XYZ file of N, CA, C and O in Angstrom:
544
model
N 0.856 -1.171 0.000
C 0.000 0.000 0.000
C 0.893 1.222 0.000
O 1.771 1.319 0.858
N 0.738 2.049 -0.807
C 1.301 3.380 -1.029
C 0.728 4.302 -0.610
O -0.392 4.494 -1.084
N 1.123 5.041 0.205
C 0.139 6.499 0.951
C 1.624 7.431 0.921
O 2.814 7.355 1.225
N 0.588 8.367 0.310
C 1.709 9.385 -0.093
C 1.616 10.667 0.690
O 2.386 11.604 0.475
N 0.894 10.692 1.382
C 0.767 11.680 2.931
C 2.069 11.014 4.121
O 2.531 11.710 5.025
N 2.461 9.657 3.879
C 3.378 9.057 5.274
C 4.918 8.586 4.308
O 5.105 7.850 3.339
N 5.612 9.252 4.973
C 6.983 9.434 4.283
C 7.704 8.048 4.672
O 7.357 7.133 5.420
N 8.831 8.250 3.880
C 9.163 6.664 4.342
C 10.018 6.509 5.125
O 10.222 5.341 5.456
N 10.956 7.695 5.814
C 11.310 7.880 6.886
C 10.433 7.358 8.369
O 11.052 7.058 9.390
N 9.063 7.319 8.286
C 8.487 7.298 9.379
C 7.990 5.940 9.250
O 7.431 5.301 10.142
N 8.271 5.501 7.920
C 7.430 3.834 7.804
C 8.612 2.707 7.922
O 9.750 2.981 7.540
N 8.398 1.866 8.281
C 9.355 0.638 8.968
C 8.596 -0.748 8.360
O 7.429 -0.843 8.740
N 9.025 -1.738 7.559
C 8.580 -2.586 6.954
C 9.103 -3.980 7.094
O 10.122 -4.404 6.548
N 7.981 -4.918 8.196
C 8.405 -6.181 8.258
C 7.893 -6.979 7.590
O 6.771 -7.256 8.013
N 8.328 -7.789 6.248
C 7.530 -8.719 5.734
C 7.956 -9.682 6.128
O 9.169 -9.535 5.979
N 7.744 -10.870 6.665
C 7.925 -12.562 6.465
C 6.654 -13.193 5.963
O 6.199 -14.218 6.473
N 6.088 -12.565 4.954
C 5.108 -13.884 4.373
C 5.504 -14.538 3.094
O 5.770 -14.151 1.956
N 5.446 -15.597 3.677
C 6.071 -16.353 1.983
C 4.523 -17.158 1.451
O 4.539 -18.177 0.760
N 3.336 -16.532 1.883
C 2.080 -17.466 1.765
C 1.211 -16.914 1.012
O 0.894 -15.725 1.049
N 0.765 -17.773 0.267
C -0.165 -17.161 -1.312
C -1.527 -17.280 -0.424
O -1.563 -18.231 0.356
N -2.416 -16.587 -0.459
C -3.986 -16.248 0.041
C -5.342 -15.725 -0.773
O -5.161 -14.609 -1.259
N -6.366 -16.161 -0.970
C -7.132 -15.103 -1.782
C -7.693 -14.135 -0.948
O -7.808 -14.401 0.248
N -8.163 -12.764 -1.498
C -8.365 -11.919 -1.119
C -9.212 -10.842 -1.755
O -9.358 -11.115 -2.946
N -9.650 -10.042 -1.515
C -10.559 -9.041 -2.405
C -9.211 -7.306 -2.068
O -8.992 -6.361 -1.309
N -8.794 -7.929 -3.195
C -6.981 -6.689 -2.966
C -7.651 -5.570 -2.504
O -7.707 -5.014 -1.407
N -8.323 -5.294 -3.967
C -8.434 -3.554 -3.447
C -9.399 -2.936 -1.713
O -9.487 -1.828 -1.183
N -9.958 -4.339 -1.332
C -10.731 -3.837 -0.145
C -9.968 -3.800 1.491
O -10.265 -3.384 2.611
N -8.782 -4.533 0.804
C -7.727 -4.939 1.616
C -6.785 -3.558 1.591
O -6.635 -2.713 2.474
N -6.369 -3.619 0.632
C -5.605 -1.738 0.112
C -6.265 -0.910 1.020
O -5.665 -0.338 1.930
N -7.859 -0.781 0.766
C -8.339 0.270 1.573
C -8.570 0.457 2.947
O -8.366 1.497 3.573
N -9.040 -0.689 3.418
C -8.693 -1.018 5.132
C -7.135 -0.810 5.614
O -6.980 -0.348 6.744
N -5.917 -1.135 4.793
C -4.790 -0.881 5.332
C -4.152 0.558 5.268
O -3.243 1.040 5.944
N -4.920 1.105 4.231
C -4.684 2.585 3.770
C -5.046 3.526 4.952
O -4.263 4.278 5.531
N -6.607 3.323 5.258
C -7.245 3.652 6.253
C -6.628 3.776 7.696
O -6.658 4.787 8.398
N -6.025 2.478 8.030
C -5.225 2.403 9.182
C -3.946 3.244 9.623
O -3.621 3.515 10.779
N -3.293 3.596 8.448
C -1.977 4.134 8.093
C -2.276 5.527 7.996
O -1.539 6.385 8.482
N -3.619 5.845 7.218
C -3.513 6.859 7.652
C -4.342 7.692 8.746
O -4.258 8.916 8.843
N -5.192 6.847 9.595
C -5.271 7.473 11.518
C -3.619 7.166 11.569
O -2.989 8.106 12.054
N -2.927 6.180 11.214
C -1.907 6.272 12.588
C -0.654 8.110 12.030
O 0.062 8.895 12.651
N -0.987 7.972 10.935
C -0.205 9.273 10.465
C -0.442 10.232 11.584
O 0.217 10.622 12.548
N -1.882 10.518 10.993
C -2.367 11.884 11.749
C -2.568 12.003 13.294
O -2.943 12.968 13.960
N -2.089 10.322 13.793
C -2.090 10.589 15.440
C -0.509 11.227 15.559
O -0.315 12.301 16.128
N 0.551 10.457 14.972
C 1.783 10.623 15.140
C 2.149 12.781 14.697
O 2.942 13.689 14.946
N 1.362 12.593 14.220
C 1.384 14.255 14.137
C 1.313 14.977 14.739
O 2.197 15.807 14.947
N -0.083 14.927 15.398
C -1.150 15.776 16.199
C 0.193 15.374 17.620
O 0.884 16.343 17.938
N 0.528 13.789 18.497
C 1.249 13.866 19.779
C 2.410 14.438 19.829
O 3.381 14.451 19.074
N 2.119 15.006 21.032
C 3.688 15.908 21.314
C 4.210 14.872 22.223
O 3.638 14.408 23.210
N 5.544 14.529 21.689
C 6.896 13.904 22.280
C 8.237 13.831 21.423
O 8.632 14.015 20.271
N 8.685 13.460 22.650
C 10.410 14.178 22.286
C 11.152 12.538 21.180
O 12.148 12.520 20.456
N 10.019 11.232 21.540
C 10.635 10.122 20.910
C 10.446 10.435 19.164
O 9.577 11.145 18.659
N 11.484 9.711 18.483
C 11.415 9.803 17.307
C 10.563 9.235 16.850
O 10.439 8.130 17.379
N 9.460 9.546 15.651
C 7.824 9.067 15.281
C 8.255 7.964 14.579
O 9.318 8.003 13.961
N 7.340 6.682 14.608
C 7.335 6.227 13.735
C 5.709 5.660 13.439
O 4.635 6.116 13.831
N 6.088 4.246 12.413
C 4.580 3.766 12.096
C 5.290 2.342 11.844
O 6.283 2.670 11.194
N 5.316 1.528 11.933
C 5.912 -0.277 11.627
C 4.668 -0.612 11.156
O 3.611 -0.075 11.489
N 4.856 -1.763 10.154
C 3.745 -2.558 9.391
C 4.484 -3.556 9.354
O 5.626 -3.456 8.906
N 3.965 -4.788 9.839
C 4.195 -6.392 10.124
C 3.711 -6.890 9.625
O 2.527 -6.587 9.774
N 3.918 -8.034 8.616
C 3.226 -8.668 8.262
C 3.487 -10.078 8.299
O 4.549 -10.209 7.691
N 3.002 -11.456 8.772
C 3.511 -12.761 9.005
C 2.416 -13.676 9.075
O 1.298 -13.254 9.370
N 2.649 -15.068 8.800
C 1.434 -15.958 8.623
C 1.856 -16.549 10.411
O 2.972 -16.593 10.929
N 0.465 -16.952 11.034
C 0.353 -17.168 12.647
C -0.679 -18.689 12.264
O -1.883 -18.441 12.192
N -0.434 -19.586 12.123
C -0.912 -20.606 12.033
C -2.216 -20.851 10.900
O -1.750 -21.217 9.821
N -3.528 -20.755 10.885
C -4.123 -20.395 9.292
C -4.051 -19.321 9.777
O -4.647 -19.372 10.853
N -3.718 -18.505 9.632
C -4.244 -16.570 9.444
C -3.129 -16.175 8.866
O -2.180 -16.947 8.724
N -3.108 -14.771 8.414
C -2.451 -13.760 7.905
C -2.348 -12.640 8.838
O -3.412 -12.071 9.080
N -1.293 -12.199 9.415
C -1.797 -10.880 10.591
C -0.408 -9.864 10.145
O 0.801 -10.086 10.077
N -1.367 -8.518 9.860
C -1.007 -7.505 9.311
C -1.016 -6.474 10.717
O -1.971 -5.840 11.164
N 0.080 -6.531 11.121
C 0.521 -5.653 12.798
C 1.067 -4.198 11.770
O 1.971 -4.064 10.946
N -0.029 -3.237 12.337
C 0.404 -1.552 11.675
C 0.525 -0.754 13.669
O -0.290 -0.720 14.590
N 1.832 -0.301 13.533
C 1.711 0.002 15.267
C 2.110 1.108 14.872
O 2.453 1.250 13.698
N 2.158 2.257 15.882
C 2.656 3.625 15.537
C 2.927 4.491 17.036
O 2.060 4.543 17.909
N 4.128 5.078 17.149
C 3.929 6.073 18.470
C 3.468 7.248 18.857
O 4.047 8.027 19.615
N 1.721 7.496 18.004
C 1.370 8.736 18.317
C 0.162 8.896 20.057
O -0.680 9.741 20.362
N 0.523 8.004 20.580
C -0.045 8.252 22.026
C -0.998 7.239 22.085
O -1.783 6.917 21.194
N -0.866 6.722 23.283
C -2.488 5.337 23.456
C -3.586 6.139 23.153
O -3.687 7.365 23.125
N -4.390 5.256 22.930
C -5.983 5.445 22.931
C -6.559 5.549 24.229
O -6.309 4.597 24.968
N -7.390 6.620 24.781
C -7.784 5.814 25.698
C -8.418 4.281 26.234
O -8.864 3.442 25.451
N -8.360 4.119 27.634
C -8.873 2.327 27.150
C -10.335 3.023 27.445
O -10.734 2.101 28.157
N -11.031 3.605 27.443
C -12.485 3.590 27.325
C -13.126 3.746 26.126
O -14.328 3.671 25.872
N -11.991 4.019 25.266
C -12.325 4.487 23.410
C -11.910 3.535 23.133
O -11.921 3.687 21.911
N -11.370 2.238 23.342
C -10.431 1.380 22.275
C -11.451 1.162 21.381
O -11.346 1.418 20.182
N -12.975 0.446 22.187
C -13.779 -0.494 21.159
C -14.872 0.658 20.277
O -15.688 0.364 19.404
N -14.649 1.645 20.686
C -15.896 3.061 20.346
C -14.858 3.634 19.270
O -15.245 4.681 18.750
N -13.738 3.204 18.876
C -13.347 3.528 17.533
C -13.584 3.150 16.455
O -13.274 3.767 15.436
N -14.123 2.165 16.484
C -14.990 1.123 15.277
C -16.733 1.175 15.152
O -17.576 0.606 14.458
N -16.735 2.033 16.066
C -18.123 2.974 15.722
C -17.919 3.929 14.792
O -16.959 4.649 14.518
N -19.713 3.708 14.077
C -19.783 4.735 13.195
C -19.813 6.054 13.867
O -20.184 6.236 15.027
N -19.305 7.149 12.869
C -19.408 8.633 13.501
C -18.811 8.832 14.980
O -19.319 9.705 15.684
N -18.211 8.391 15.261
C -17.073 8.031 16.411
C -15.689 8.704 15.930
O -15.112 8.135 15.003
N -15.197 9.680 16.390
C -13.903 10.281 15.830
C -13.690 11.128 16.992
O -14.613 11.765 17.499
N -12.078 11.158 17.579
C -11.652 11.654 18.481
C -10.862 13.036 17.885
O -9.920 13.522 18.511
N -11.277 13.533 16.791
C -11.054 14.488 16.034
C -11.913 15.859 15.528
O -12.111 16.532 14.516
N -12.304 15.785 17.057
C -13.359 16.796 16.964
C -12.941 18.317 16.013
O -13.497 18.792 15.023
N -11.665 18.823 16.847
C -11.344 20.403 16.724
C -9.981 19.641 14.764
O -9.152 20.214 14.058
N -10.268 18.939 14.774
C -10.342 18.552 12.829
C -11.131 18.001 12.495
O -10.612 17.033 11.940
N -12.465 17.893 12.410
C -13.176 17.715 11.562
C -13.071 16.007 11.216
O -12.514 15.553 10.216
N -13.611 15.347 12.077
C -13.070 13.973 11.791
C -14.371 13.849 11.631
O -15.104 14.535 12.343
N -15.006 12.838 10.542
C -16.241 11.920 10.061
C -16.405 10.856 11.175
O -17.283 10.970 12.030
N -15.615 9.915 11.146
C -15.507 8.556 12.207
C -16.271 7.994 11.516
O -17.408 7.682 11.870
N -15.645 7.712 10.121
C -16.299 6.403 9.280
C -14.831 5.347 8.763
O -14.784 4.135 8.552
N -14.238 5.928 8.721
C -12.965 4.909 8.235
C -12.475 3.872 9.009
O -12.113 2.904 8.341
N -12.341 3.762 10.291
C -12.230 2.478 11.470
C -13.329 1.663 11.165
O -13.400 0.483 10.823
N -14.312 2.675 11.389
C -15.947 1.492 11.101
C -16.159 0.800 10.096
O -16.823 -0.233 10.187
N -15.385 1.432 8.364
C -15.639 0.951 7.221
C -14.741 0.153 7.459
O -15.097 -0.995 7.722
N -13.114 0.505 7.454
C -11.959 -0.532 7.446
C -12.692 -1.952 8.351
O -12.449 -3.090 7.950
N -13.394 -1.771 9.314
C -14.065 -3.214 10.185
C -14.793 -4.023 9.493
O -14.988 -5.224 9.677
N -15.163 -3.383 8.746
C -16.952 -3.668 8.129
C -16.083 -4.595 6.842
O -16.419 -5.743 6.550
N -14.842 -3.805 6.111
C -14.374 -4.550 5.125
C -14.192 -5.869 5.585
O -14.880 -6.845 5.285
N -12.896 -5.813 6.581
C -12.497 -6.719 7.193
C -13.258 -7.822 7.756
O -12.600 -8.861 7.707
N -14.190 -7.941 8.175
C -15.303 -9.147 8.564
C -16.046 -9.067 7.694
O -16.691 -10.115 7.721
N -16.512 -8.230 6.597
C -17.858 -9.146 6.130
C -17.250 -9.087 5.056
O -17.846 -9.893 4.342
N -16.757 -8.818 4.705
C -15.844 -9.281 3.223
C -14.500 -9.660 2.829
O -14.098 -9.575 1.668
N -13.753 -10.114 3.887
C -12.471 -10.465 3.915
C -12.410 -11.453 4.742
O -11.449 -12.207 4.589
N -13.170 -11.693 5.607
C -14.012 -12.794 6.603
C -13.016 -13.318 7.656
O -12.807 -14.460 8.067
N -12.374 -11.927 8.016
C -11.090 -11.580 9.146
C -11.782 -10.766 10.511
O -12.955 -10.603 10.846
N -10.646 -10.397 11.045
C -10.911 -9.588 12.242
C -9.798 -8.530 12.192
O -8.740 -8.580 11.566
N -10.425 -7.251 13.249
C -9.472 -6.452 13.218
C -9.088 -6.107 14.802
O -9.925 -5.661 15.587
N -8.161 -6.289 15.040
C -8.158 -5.424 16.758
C -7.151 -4.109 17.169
O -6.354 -3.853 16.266
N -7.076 -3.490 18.014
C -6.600 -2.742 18.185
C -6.413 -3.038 19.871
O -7.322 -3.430 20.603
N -4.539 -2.655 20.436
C -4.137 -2.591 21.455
C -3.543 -1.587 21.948
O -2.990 -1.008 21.013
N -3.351 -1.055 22.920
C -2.384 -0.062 23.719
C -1.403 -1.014 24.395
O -1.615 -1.937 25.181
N 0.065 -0.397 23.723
C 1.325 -0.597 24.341
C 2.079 0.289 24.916
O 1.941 1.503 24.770
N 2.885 -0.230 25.572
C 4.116 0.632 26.200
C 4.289 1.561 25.241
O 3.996 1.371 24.061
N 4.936 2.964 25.855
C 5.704 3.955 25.353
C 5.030 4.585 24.159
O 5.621 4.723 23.087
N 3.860 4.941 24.348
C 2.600 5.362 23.851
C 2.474 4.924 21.889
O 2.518 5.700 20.934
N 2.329 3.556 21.909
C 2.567 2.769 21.328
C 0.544 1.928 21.457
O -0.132 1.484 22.385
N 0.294 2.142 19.748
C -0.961 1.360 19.943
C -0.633 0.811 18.267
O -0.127 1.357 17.287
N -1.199 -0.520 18.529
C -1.362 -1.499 17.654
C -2.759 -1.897 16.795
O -3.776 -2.327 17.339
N -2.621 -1.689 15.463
C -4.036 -2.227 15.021
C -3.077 -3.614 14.518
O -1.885 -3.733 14.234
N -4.333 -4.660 14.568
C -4.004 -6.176 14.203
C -5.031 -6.551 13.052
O -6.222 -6.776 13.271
N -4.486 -6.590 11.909
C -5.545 -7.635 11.080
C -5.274 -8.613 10.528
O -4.248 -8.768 9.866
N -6.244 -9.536 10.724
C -5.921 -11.311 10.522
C -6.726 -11.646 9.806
O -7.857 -11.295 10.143
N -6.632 -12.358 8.665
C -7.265 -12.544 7.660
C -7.047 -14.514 7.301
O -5.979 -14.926 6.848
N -7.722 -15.062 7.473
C -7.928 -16.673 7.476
C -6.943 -16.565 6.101
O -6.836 -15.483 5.523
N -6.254 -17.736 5.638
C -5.635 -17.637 4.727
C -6.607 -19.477 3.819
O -6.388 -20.659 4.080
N -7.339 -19.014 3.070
C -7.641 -20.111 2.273
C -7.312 -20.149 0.630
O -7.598 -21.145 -0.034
């Protein structure tokens, strides 16, 4: 996926998949596009002194496919983790945020890619979206 808003200074790229999968590409493109770019505009918006980044993982975990996009623009709160995958849900009030792109990227991801998506808070203000996609 190419996003030309996130430089490649800030992008970090792990592939180990050596595993052929079907897939519906372009809905896949757009859920990962989507992801990459909230994690841009968090890494923007947080003030800290660590150097920004965004990592994209990608590796086969027994049948699945799991596409790890992590980034250090500040946790989520944990009372928002699961209210980000709501529609019209956007913690982007004072910009103008819709809060349809988490909800659509979900919506791709399970009902038409027939995966899951999750999202975690890590150390060192470090949050993880996870998508796993059955590999048949």
């Amino acid at each position: 996926v190419n996003i030309s808003t996130v430089t490649d200074e800030l992008i970090h790229e792990e592939y180990s998949l050596n595993q052929d999968f079907k897939t519906h590409e372009n809905e896949l493109a757009t859920s990962i596009a989507s992801i990459l770019d909230n994690a841009k505009e968090a890494i923007d918006v947080f003030e800290s002194d660590a150097k920004k980044f965004i990592n994209i993982k990608t590796f086969v975990d027994g049948t699945n496919i799991k596409v790890e996009i992590s980034n250090n623009g500040g946790n989520i709160p944990e009372n928002l983790l699961e209210e980000i995958f709501t529609p019209y849900f956007s913690t982007k009030e004072t910009r103008n945020g819709v809060g349809l792109s988490l909800y659509i990227s979900k919506m791709i991801v399970e009902l038409h890619l027939k995966g899951k998506i999750e999202v975690e808070n890590k150390e060192n203000d470090i949050v993880v979206f996870t998508v796993v996609l059955p590999i048949v």
